[in-house]
mmCIF file of C-alpha atoms in Angstrom:
data_model
loop_
_atom_site.group_PDB
_atom_site.id
_atom_site.type_symbol
_atom_site.label_atom_id
_atom_site.label_comp_id
_atom_site.label_asym_id
_atom_site.label_seq_id
_atom_site.Cartn_x
_atom_site.Cartn_y
_atom_site.Cartn_z
ATOM 1 C CA UNK A 1 0.232 0.006 -0.144
ATOM 2 C CA UNK A 2 1.153 3.554 -0.940
ATOM 3 C CA UNK A 3 2.820 5.686 1.473
ATOM 4 C CA UNK A 4 -0.407 8.439 0.717
ATOM 5 C CA UNK A 5 -2.919 6.443 0.995
ATOM 6 C CA UNK A 6 -5.727 8.168 3.013
ATOM 7 C CA UNK A 7 -6.221 6.573 6.664
ATOM 8 C CA UNK A 8 -9.391 5.749 6.006
ATOM 9 C CA UNK A 9 -8.758 3.920 2.921
ATOM 10 C CA UNK A 10 -5.793 1.787 4.396
ATOM 11 C CA UNK A 11 -8.613 0.447 6.805
ATOM 12 C CA UNK A 12 -10.506 -0.358 4.330
ATOM 13 C CA UNK A 13 -8.199 -1.959 2.649
ATOM 14 C CA UNK A 14 -6.735 -3.930 6.276
ATOM 15 C CA UNK A 15 -10.562 -4.952 6.583
ATOM 16 C CA UNK A 16 -10.867 -6.213 2.657
ATOM 17 C CA UNK A 17 -7.405 -7.456 2.732
ATOM 18 C CA UNK A 18 -7.108 -8.829 6.402
ATOM 19 C CA UNK A 19 -3.716 -9.541 6.631
ATOM 20 C CA UNK A 20 -1.661 -11.062 9.834
ATOM 21 C CA UNK A 21 0.220 -8.018 10.162
ATOM 22 C CA UNK A 22 0.600 -4.487 9.277
ATOM 23 C CA UNK A 23 4.299 -3.381 8.801
ATOM 24 C CA UNK A 24 4.745 0.552 8.771
ATOM 25 C CA UNK A 25 7.845 3.207 9.207
ATOM 26 C CA UNK A 26 8.288 6.814 9.897
ATOM 27 C CA UNK A 27 11.472 8.505 9.948
ATOM 28 C CA UNK A 28 10.651 12.282 10.920
ATOM 29 C CA UNK A 29 8.407 13.364 13.757
ATOM 30 C CA UNK A 30 5.096 14.234 11.703
ATOM 31 C CA UNK A 31 5.265 10.979 9.764
ATOM 32 C CA UNK A 32 5.183 9.508 13.084
ATOM 33 C CA UNK A 33 2.246 11.145 14.328
ATOM 34 C CA UNK A 34 0.196 9.684 11.018
ATOM 35 C CA UNK A 35 1.986 6.588 11.631
ATOM 36 C CA UNK A 36 0.531 6.302 15.160
ATOM 37 C CA UNK A 37 -3.034 7.648 13.782
ATOM 38 C CA UNK A 38 -3.059 4.861 11.655
ATOM 39 C CA UNK A 39 -2.249 1.844 13.887
ATOM 40 C CA UNK A 40 -5.165 3.528 15.899
ATOM 41 C CA UNK A 41 -7.493 3.055 13.440
ATOM 42 C CA UNK A 42 -5.996 -0.577 12.450
ATOM 43 C CA UNK A 43 -6.280 -1.419 16.112
ATOM 44 C CA UNK A 44 -10.216 -1.350 15.663
ATOM 45 C CA UNK A 45 -9.799 -4.079 12.977
ATOM 46 C CA UNK A 46 -7.887 -6.699 15.283
ATOM 47 C CA UNK A 47 -5.121 -7.081 13.164
ATOM 48 C CA UNK A 48 -1.943 -6.630 14.499
ATOM 49 C CA UNK A 49 0.654 -3.688 13.948
ATOM 50 C CA UNK A 50 4.170 -3.334 14.004
ATOM 51 C CA UNK A 51 6.539 -0.200 13.371
ATOM 52 C CA UNK A 52 10.043 1.012 12.894
ATOM 53 C CA UNK A 53 12.240 3.776 11.743
ATOM 54 C CA UNK A 54 14.850 6.468 12.466
ATOM 55 C CA UNK A 55 12.627 8.598 14.249
ATOM 56 C CA UNK A 56 11.790 6.609 16.749
ATOM 57 C CA UNK A 57 15.277 5.283 17.274
ATOM 58 C CA UNK A 58 16.041 9.060 18.132
ATOM 59 C CA UNK A 59 13.134 9.511 20.441
ATOM 60 C CA UNK A 60 12.793 6.509 21.444
ATOM 61 C CA UNK A 61 10.077 7.903 23.963
ATOM 62 C CA UNK A 62 7.219 7.541 21.143
ATOM 63 C CA UNK A 63 7.608 4.081 21.024
ATOM 64 C CA UNK A 64 4.486 4.267 24.530
ATOM 65 C CA UNK A 65 3.228 6.478 22.434
ATOM 66 C CA UNK A 66 2.413 4.343 19.106
ATOM 67 C CA UNK A 67 0.034 1.257 19.487
ATOM 68 C CA UNK A 68 1.493 -2.006 17.768
ATOM 69 C CA UNK A 69 5.198 -3.805 18.787
ATOM 70 C CA UNK A 70 8.214 -1.559 17.870
ATOM 71 C CA UNK A 71 10.887 -3.916 15.747
ATOM 72 C CA UNK A 72 13.840 -3.167 17.115
ATOM 73 C CA UNK A 73 16.750 0.135 15.780
ATOM 74 C CA UNK A 74 18.561 -2.713 13.666
ATOM 75 C CA UNK A 75 16.841 -3.616 10.377
ATOM 76 C CA UNK A 76 18.307 -6.956 10.913
ATOM 77 C CA UNK A 77 16.571 -7.102 14.272
ATOM 78 C CA UNK A 78 12.997 -6.965 12.480
ATOM 79 C CA UNK A 79 12.511 -10.385 10.892
ATOM 80 C CA UNK A 80 13.347 -12.125 14.819
ATOM 81 C CA UNK A 81 10.610 -9.557 16.060
ATOM 82 C CA UNK A 82 8.322 -10.538 14.211
ATOM 83 C CA UNK A 83 8.380 -14.062 14.542
ATOM 84 C CA UNK A 84 8.280 -13.155 18.138
ATOM 85 C CA UNK A 85 4.799 -11.156 17.382
ATOM 86 C CA UNK A 86 3.364 -14.196 15.164
ATOM 87 C CA UNK A 87 4.745 -16.891 17.017
ATOM 88 C CA UNK A 88 4.649 -15.686 20.930
ATOM 89 C CA UNK A 89 1.282 -13.780 20.914
ATOM 90 C CA UNK A 90 2.835 -11.054 22.829
ATOM 91 C CA UNK A 91 0.699 -7.882 24.168
ATOM 92 C CA UNK A 92 1.426 -4.815 22.099
ATOM 93 C CA UNK A 93 2.221 -1.526 23.620
ATOM 94 C CA UNK A 94 -1.207 0.783 24.346
ATOM 95 C CA UNK A 95 -0.525 4.088 24.618
ATOM 96 C CA UNK A 96 -2.164 6.072 27.341
ATOM 97 C CA UNK A 97 -5.440 8.156 25.223
ATOM 98 C CA UNK A 98 -4.390 11.395 24.536
ATOM 99 C CA UNK A 99 -4.829 14.433 26.990
ATOM 100 C CA UNK A 100 -7.187 17.052 26.359
ATOM 101 C CA UNK A 101 -5.310 19.585 26.813
ATOM 102 C CA UNK A 102 -3.241 18.564 23.560
ATOM 103 C CA UNK A 103 -6.478 18.342 21.754
ATOM 104 C CA UNK A 104 -7.671 21.543 22.298
ATOM 105 C CA UNK A 105 -4.013 22.991 21.971
ATOM 106 C CA UNK A 106 -4.341 21.092 18.310
ATOM 107 C CA UNK A 107 -7.990 21.982 17.338
ATOM 108 C CA UNK A 108 -6.772 25.961 18.698
ATOM 109 C CA UNK A 109 -3.875 25.731 16.499
ATOM 110 C CA UNK A 110 -5.710 24.643 13.351
ATOM 111 C CA UNK A 111 -8.646 26.947 13.852
ATOM 112 C CA UNK A 112 -6.186 29.915 13.989
ATOM 113 C CA UNK A 113 -3.472 29.151 11.507
ATOM 114 C CA UNK A 114 -4.508 30.888 8.932
ATOM 115 C CA UNK A 115 -4.914 34.288 10.730
ATOM 116 C CA UNK A 116 -1.718 33.294 12.554
ATOM 117 C CA UNK A 117 0.298 32.643 9.709
ATOM 118 C CA UNK A 118 -0.765 35.787 7.700
ATOM 119 C CA UNK A 119 0.709 38.126 10.823
ATOM 120 C CA UNK A 120 3.695 35.793 11.215
ATOM 121 C CA UNK A 121 4.513 36.604 7.555
ATOM 122 C CA UNK A 122 4.021 40.191 7.796
ATOM 123 C CA UNK A 123 6.509 40.236 10.731
ATOM 124 C CA UNK A 124 8.688 38.104 8.967
ATOM 125 C CA UNK A 125 9.470 40.604 6.717
ATOM 126 C CA UNK A 126 11.887 42.579 9.382
ATOM 127 C CA UNK A 127 14.165 39.752 8.756
ATOM 128 C CA UNK A 128 15.042 40.551 5.152
ATOM 129 C CA UNK A 129 16.173 38.131 2.576
ATOM 130 C CA UNK A 130 16.146 33.995 2.922
ATOM 131 C CA UNK A 131 12.011 34.418 2.433
ATOM 132 C CA UNK A 132 12.027 30.807 0.047
ATOM 133 C CA UNK A 133 13.543 29.238 3.269
ATOM 134 C CA UNK A 134 11.413 31.056 6.099
ATOM 135 C CA UNK A 135 8.298 29.298 4.534
ATOM 136 C CA UNK A 136 9.720 26.071 4.462
ATOM 137 C CA UNK A 137 10.494 26.871 7.993
ATOM 138 C CA UNK A 138 6.636 27.689 8.778
ATOM 139 C CA UNK A 139 5.799 24.610 7.387
ATOM 140 C CA UNK A 140 8.104 22.445 9.222
ATOM 141 C CA UNK A 141 7.466 23.949 12.761
ATOM 142 C CA UNK A 142 3.362 23.836 11.856
ATOM 143 C CA UNK A 143 3.738 20.087 10.634
ATOM 144 C CA UNK A 144 5.704 19.325 13.936
ATOM 145 C CA UNK A 145 4.080 21.191 16.150
ATOM 146 C CA UNK A 146 0.729 19.290 15.328
ATOM 147 C CA UNK A 147 2.860 15.608 15.719
ATOM 148 C CA UNK A 148 3.786 17.037 19.035
ATOM 149 C CA UNK A 149 0.264 17.589 20.319
ATOM 150 C CA UNK A 150 -0.399 14.260 19.248
ATOM 151 C CA UNK A 151 1.308 13.083 21.105
ATOM 152 C CA UNK A 152 0.913 15.202 24.436
ATOM 153 C CA UNK A 153 5.167 15.887 24.208
ATOM 154 C CA UNK A 154 5.827 19.644 23.161
ATOM 155 C CA UNK A 155 9.603 18.703 24.195
ATOM 156 C CA UNK A 156 9.777 16.598 20.949
ATOM 157 C CA UNK A 157 9.757 19.332 18.959
ATOM 158 C CA UNK A 158 13.491 20.861 20.050
ATOM 159 C CA UNK A 159 15.185 17.942 18.067
ATOM 160 C CA UNK A 160 13.053 20.078 15.110
ATOM 161 C CA UNK A 161 14.918 23.022 15.866
ATOM 162 C CA UNK A 162 18.279 21.245 15.124
ATOM 163 C CA UNK A 163 16.516 20.718 11.447
ATOM 164 C CA UNK A 164 15.869 24.467 11.196
ATOM 165 C CA UNK A 165 19.807 25.463 11.618
ATOM 166 C CA UNK A 166 20.316 22.891 9.317
ATOM 167 C CA UNK A 167 18.868 24.311 7.097
ATOM 168 C CA UNK A 168 19.490 27.755 7.427
ATOM 169 C CA UNK A 169 23.485 26.626 7.528
ATOM 170 C CA UNK A 170 22.540 24.599 4.315
ATOM 171 C CA UNK A 171 21.591 27.683 2.539
ATOM 172 C CA UNK A 172 24.330 30.241 4.009
ATOM 173 C CA UNK A 173 21.890 32.070 6.421
ATOM 174 C CA UNK A 174 23.704 33.292 9.693
ATOM 175 C CA UNK A 175 22.182 31.323 12.322
ATOM 176 C CA UNK A 176 21.532 34.194 14.305
ATOM 177 C CA UNK A 177 18.311 34.509 12.231
ATOM 178 C CA UNK A 178 16.856 31.177 13.115
ATOM 179 C CA UNK A 179 17.074 33.093 17.185
ATOM 180 C CA UNK A 180 15.057 35.798 16.094
ATOM 181 C CA UNK A 181 12.641 33.656 13.483
ATOM 182 C CA UNK A 182 11.632 32.092 16.535
ATOM 183 C CA UNK A 183 11.720 35.290 18.718
ATOM 184 C CA UNK A 184 8.593 36.348 16.328
ATOM 185 C CA UNK A 185 7.147 33.096 16.354
ATOM 186 C CA UNK A 186 6.547 33.054 19.987
ATOM 187 C CA UNK A 187 5.739 37.176 19.813
ATOM 188 C CA UNK A 188 3.458 36.349 17.165
ATOM 189 C CA UNK A 189 1.793 33.076 18.543
ATOM 190 C CA UNK A 190 1.587 35.272 22.050
ATOM 191 C CA UNK A 191 -0.459 37.673 20.276
ATOM 192 C CA UNK A 192 -2.747 36.142 17.718
ATOM 193 C CA UNK A 193 -3.434 32.041 18.941
ATOM 194 C CA UNK A 194 -6.082 31.619 21.757
ATOM 195 C CA UNK A 195 -5.754 30.455 25.594
ATOM 196 C CA UNK A 196 -6.441 26.966 24.347
ATOM 197 C CA UNK A 197 -3.166 27.154 22.262
ATOM 198 C CA UNK A 198 -0.740 27.797 26.130
ATOM 199 C CA UNK A 199 1.252 24.593 25.530
ATOM 200 C CA UNK A 200 2.689 25.797 22.130
ATOM 201 C CA UNK A 201 3.151 29.272 23.663
ATOM 202 C CA UNK A 202 4.327 27.725 26.313
ATOM 203 C CA UNK A 203 7.072 25.544 24.706
ATOM 204 C CA UNK A 204 7.987 28.793 22.504
ATOM 205 C CA UNK A 205 8.614 31.308 25.458
ATOM 206 C CA UNK A 206 10.796 28.230 26.720
ATOM 207 C CA UNK A 207 13.211 28.027 24.085
ATOM 208 C CA UNK A 208 13.245 31.445 23.777
ATOM 209 C CA UNK A 209 13.910 32.474 27.394
ATOM 210 C CA UNK A 210 11.248 34.649 27.604
ATOM 211 C CA UNK A 211 8.429 34.094 30.995
ATOM 212 C CA UNK A 212 5.062 34.315 30.645
ATOM 213 C CA UNK A 213 2.953 36.389 32.127
#
């Protein structure tokens, strides 16, 4: 099945095909969130789920937040793990339900995103060049904020700042521009995101060294 298959179509295919095991992988935080949601939906069909990928090696905490069986950090370990899952009927990890605070924050962020982004782009004009890269940074941060909220752990975003730093370095953009960018993001979020987006604003305040009022 293709990576871009919509989740409802995925579960429909699982019901029709009735596989013994569904295996998925993710390499990035935002694709890990998609994988986790897919695993949650497949769980309702009664099908066994296993998964792996680079992001679960970099952030082991995610393994407790995804339904199913983690296949191991090395690809070579996967066949043995699969065999154990199928022959010993090991119990899968069953994550805790999403905390309501983070569900509300995600809904808040989605509903106010367009207004927020309009103000953000206006405020970013003061940073001068590198417009294309700033738009790419916006898109990266947006989808990973939603992923971190899905997992109920905004600390997962800290690693994504290193990705942004690499993006800026690749395009030979001064590193201090990243600091200014994140500060603008924080100030704009504080002004234009609603109260239910507090987890996002609190994380931004922490990484920029600001104290919330």
